[in-house]
């Protein structure tokens, strides 16, 4: 019974490169959430997606960040032209239904920008 | 005022004692409340959820919710060294997204 899967677990990018983070939710879960945890800071909501739809992206920076959850395949969080301030742990969570909203987290992707 | 507030700790508790973790929230419309445990360098792990006023028990863990006071707590009985971690309080905002507190770092001393 696989949980939320994320890859890569660690990602190193140079300033200006693109970072692509992948998330496969728990089988049967159709709600995906991305959170970011900066060093010594709390978890911050970024975006909530259902299949082929962005439901709430109120936590996403306006530029350089985008997310998708296609009909087939994993959810992708894309960061273009990364800067050092993007270095953080990015966590994906999934839930089976919106009601009660128990969210289960994946292992995270640790992004380091050199 | 932060949306979800927790004492950052560290909170130090002797092994076998009761650890008490507290959380307050500002949005009276919040409906769902969660406690997550996060070990250093790992991802948050859901340990308790609570939706109505009162107590909810699961093994050594008890969550308590008081919506009138906008207060959530987590009690850990018979604390073990393996309970040493950061405990995150999370509250729903709107229908789906979670707002997290800064976390309370708990250390159980053998």
mmCIF file of C-alpha atoms in Angstrom, chain B residues 43-102:
data_model
loop_
_atom_site.group_PDB
_atom_site.id
_atom_site.type_symbol
_atom_site.label_atom_id
_atom_site.label_comp_id
_atom_site.label_asym_id
_atom_site.label_seq_id
_atom_site.Cartn_x
_atom_site.Cartn_y
_atom_site.Cartn_z
ATOM 1 C CA UNK B 43 8.262 14.681 6.378
ATOM 2 C CA UNK B 44 5.234 15.424 8.583
ATOM 3 C CA UNK B 45 3.334 12.368 9.760
ATOM 4 C CA UNK B 46 -0.350 12.685 10.653
ATOM 5 C CA UNK B 47 -0.958 11.421 14.178
ATOM 6 C CA UNK B 48 -4.312 12.920 15.194
ATOM 7 C CA UNK B 49 -7.296 14.648 13.636
ATOM 8 C CA UNK B 50 -10.198 16.227 15.511
ATOM 9 C CA UNK B 51 -13.330 17.946 14.234
ATOM 10 C CA UNK B 52 -15.683 18.528 17.176
ATOM 11 C CA UNK B 53 -15.350 19.926 20.665
ATOM 12 C CA UNK B 54 -14.073 17.581 23.314
ATOM 13 C CA UNK B 55 -11.464 14.879 23.545
ATOM 14 C CA UNK B 56 -10.370 12.240 21.066
ATOM 15 C CA UNK B 57 -8.122 9.417 22.204
ATOM 16 C CA UNK B 58 -5.935 7.139 20.108
ATOM 17 C CA UNK B 59 -3.521 4.966 22.025
ATOM 18 C CA UNK B 60 -1.173 7.173 24.034
ATOM 19 C CA UNK B 61 -2.376 10.300 22.239
ATOM 20 C CA UNK B 62 -5.335 12.503 23.188
ATOM 21 C CA UNK B 63 -6.379 15.529 21.172
ATOM 22 C CA UNK B 64 -8.567 18.168 22.767
ATOM 23 C CA UNK B 65 -10.544 20.840 20.944
ATOM 24 C CA UNK B 66 -12.296 23.908 22.328
ATOM 25 C CA UNK B 67 -13.737 25.952 19.484
ATOM 26 C CA UNK B 68 -15.073 28.679 21.774
ATOM 27 C CA UNK B 69 -11.547 29.338 23.032
ATOM 28 C CA UNK B 70 -9.988 28.554 19.627
ATOM 29 C CA UNK B 71 -7.668 26.129 21.300
ATOM 30 C CA UNK B 72 -6.342 22.693 20.383
ATOM 31 C CA UNK B 73 -4.062 20.539 22.458
ATOM 32 C CA UNK B 74 -2.266 17.211 22.252
ATOM 33 C CA UNK B 75 -1.451 15.052 25.242
ATOM 34 C CA UNK B 76 1.078 12.254 24.987
ATOM 35 C CA UNK B 77 0.894 9.790 27.867
ATOM 36 C CA UNK B 78 3.752 7.560 28.971
ATOM 37 C CA UNK B 79 6.198 9.590 26.865
ATOM 38 C CA UNK B 80 8.953 7.625 25.169
ATOM 39 C CA UNK B 81 12.313 8.835 23.801
ATOM 40 C CA UNK B 82 10.966 7.980 20.336
ATOM 41 C CA UNK B 83 8.335 10.705 20.820
ATOM 42 C CA UNK B 84 11.113 13.305 20.631
ATOM 43 C CA UNK B 85 10.244 15.317 17.533
ATOM 44 C CA UNK B 86 8.666 18.555 16.394
ATOM 45 C CA UNK B 87 4.875 18.554 16.670
ATOM 46 C CA UNK B 88 2.962 20.637 14.179
ATOM 47 C CA UNK B 89 -0.549 21.911 14.738
ATOM 48 C CA UNK B 90 -2.513 22.418 11.504
ATOM 49 C CA UNK B 91 -5.892 23.996 10.872
ATOM 50 C CA UNK B 92 -7.950 24.087 7.706
ATOM 51 C CA UNK B 93 -8.381 27.466 6.045
ATOM 52 C CA UNK B 94 -11.171 27.688 3.561
ATOM 53 C CA UNK B 95 -12.215 24.248 2.453
ATOM 54 C CA UNK B 96 -8.955 22.507 1.888
ATOM 55 C CA UNK B 97 -5.606 24.087 2.591
ATOM 56 C CA UNK B 98 -3.822 23.584 5.876
ATOM 57 C CA UNK B 99 -2.262 26.388 7.871
ATOM 58 C CA UNK B 100 0.526 25.167 10.121
ATOM 59 C CA UNK B 101 1.934 26.525 13.329
ATOM 60 C CA UNK B 102 5.681 26.899 13.706
#
